[in-house]
Backbone as numpy.savetxt, mean C-alpha at the origin, in Angstrom:
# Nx Ny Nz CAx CAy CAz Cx Cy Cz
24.32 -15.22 9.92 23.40 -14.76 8.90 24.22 -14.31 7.69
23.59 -14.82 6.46 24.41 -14.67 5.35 23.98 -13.27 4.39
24.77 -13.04 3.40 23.89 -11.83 2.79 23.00 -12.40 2.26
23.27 -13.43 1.79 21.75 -14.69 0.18 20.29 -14.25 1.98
20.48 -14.48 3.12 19.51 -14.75 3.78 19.07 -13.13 4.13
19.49 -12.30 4.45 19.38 -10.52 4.55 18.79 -10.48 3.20
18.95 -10.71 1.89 18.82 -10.23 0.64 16.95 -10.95 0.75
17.10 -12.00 0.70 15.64 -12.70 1.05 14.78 -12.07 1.82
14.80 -11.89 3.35 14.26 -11.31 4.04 13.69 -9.86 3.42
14.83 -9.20 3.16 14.41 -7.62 2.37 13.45 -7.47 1.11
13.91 -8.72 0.01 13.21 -8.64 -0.54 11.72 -8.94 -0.33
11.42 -10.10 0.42 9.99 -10.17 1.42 9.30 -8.93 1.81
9.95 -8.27 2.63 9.70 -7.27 2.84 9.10 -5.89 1.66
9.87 -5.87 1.05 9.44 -4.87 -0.03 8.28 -5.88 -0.54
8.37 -7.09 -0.68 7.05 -7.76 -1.57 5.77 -7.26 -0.64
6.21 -7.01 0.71 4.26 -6.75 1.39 4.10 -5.62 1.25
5.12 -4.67 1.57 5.00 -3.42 1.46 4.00 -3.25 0.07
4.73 -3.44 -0.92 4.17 -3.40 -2.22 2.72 -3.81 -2.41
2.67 -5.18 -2.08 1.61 -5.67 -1.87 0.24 -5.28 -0.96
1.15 -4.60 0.14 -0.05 -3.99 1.12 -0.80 -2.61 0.74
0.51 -1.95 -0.10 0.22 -0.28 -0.33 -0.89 -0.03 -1.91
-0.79 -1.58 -2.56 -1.05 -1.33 -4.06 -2.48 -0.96 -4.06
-3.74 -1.35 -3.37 -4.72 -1.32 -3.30 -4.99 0.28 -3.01
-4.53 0.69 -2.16 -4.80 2.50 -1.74 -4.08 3.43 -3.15
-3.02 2.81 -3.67 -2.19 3.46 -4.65 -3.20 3.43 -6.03
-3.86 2.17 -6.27 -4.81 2.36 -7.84 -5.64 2.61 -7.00
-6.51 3.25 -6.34 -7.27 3.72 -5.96 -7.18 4.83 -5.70
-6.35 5.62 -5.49 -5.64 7.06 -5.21 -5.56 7.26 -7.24
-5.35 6.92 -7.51 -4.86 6.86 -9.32 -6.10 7.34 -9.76
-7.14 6.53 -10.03 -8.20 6.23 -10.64 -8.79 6.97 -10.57
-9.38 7.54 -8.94 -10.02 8.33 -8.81 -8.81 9.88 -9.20
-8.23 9.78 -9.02 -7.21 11.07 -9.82 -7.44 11.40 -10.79
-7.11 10.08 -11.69 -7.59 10.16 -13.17 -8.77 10.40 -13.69
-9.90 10.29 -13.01 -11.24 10.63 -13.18 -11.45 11.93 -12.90
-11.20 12.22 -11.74 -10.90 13.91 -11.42 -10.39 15.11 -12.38
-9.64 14.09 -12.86 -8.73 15.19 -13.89 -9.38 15.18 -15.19
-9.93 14.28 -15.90 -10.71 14.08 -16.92 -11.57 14.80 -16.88
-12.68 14.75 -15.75 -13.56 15.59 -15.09 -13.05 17.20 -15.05
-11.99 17.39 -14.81 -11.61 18.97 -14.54 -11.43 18.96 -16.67
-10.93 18.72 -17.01 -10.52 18.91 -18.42 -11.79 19.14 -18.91
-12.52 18.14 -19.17 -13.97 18.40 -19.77 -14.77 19.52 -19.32
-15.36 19.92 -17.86 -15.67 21.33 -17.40 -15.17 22.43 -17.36
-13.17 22.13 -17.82 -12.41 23.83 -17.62 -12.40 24.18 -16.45
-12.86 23.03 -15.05 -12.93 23.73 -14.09 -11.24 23.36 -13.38
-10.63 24.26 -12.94 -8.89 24.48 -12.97 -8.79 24.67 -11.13
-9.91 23.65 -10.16 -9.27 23.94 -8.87 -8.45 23.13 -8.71
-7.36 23.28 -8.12 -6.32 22.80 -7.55 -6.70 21.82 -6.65
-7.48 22.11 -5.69 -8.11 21.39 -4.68 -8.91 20.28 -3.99
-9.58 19.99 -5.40 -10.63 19.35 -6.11 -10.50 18.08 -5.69
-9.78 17.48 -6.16 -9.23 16.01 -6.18 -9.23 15.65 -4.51
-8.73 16.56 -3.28 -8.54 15.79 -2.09 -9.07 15.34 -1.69
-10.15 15.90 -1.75 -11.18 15.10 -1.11 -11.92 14.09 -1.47
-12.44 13.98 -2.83 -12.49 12.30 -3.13 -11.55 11.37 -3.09
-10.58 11.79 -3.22 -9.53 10.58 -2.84 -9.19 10.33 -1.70
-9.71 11.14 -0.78 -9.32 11.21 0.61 -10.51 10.64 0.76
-11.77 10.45 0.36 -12.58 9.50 1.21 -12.32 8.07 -0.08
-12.19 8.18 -0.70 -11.98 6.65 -1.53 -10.84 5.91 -0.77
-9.76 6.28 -0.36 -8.69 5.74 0.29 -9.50 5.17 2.03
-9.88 6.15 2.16 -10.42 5.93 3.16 -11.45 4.61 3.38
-12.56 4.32 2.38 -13.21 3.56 1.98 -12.33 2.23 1.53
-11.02 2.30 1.37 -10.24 1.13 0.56 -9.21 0.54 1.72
-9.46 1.21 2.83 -8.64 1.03 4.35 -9.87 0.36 5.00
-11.11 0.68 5.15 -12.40 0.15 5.79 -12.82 -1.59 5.32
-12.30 -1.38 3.77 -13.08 -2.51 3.23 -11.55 -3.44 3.45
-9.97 -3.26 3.12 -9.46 -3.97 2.94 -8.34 -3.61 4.54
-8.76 -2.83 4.94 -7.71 -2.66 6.42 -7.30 -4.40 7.00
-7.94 -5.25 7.12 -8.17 -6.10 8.17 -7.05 -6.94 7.25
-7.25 -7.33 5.96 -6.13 -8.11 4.99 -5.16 -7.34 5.18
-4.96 -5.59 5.07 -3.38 -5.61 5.10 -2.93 -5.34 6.26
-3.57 -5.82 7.82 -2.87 -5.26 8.74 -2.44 -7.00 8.97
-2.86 -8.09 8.46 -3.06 -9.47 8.63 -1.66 -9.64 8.34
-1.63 -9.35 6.67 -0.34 -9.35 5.64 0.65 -8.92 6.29
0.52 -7.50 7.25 1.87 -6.90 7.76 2.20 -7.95 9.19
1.29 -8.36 9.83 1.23 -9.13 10.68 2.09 -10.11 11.10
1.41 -11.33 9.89 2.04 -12.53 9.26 3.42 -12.33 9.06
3.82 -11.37 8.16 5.41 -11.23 8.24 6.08 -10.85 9.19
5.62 -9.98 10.02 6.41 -9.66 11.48 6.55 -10.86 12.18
5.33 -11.93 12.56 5.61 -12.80 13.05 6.44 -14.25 12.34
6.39 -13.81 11.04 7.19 -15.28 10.32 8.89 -14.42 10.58
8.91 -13.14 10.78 10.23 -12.28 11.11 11.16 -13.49 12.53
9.84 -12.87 13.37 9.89 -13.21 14.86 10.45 -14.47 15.28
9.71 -15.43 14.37 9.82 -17.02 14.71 10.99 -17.39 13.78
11.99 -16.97 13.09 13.17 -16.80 12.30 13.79 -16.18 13.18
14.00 -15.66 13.94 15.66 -15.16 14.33 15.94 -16.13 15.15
15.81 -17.29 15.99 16.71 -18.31 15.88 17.32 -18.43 14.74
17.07 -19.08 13.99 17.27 -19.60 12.64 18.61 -18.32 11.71
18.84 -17.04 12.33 19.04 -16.33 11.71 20.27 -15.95 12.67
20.39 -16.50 13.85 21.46 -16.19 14.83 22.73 -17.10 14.66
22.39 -17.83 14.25 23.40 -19.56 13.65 23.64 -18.99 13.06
């Protein structure tokens, strides 16, 4: 195994990661950013505020898209799997 083939693999890797996490991450954002807009305009200054809608929006963004990113993490473990022949040469 060469570094050009480790460097590939890793970078793959960070591509699902990325790819798997981005959907919960602008969704964690948005609703943040709304929250906070929301706190600015009312003056209302809880700290607290925000967890819980984002804690069920994330939640809601795992329900609707769970099944694609457990697929995504899947797919690469097994394209991992069926490569280490290939990776023992």
């Amino acid at each position: 195994m060469t570094t050009d083939v480790v460097i590939d693999i890793a970078r793959e890797v960070v591509w699902v990661i990325v790819e798997t996490s981005a959907p919960m991450l602008l969704v964690s954002l948005i609703v943040g950013l709304i929250i906070s807009i929301f706190q600015t305009i009312t003056s209302i200054q809880e700290q607290t505020l925000t967890f819980m809608p984002k804690f069920i929006a994330i939640m809601l963004v795992l329900v609707l898209a769970g099944g694609w990113m457990l697929n995504n993490m899947s797919d690469l473990f097994i394209n991992l799997v069926k490569s280490i022949p290939q990776y023992i040469k």
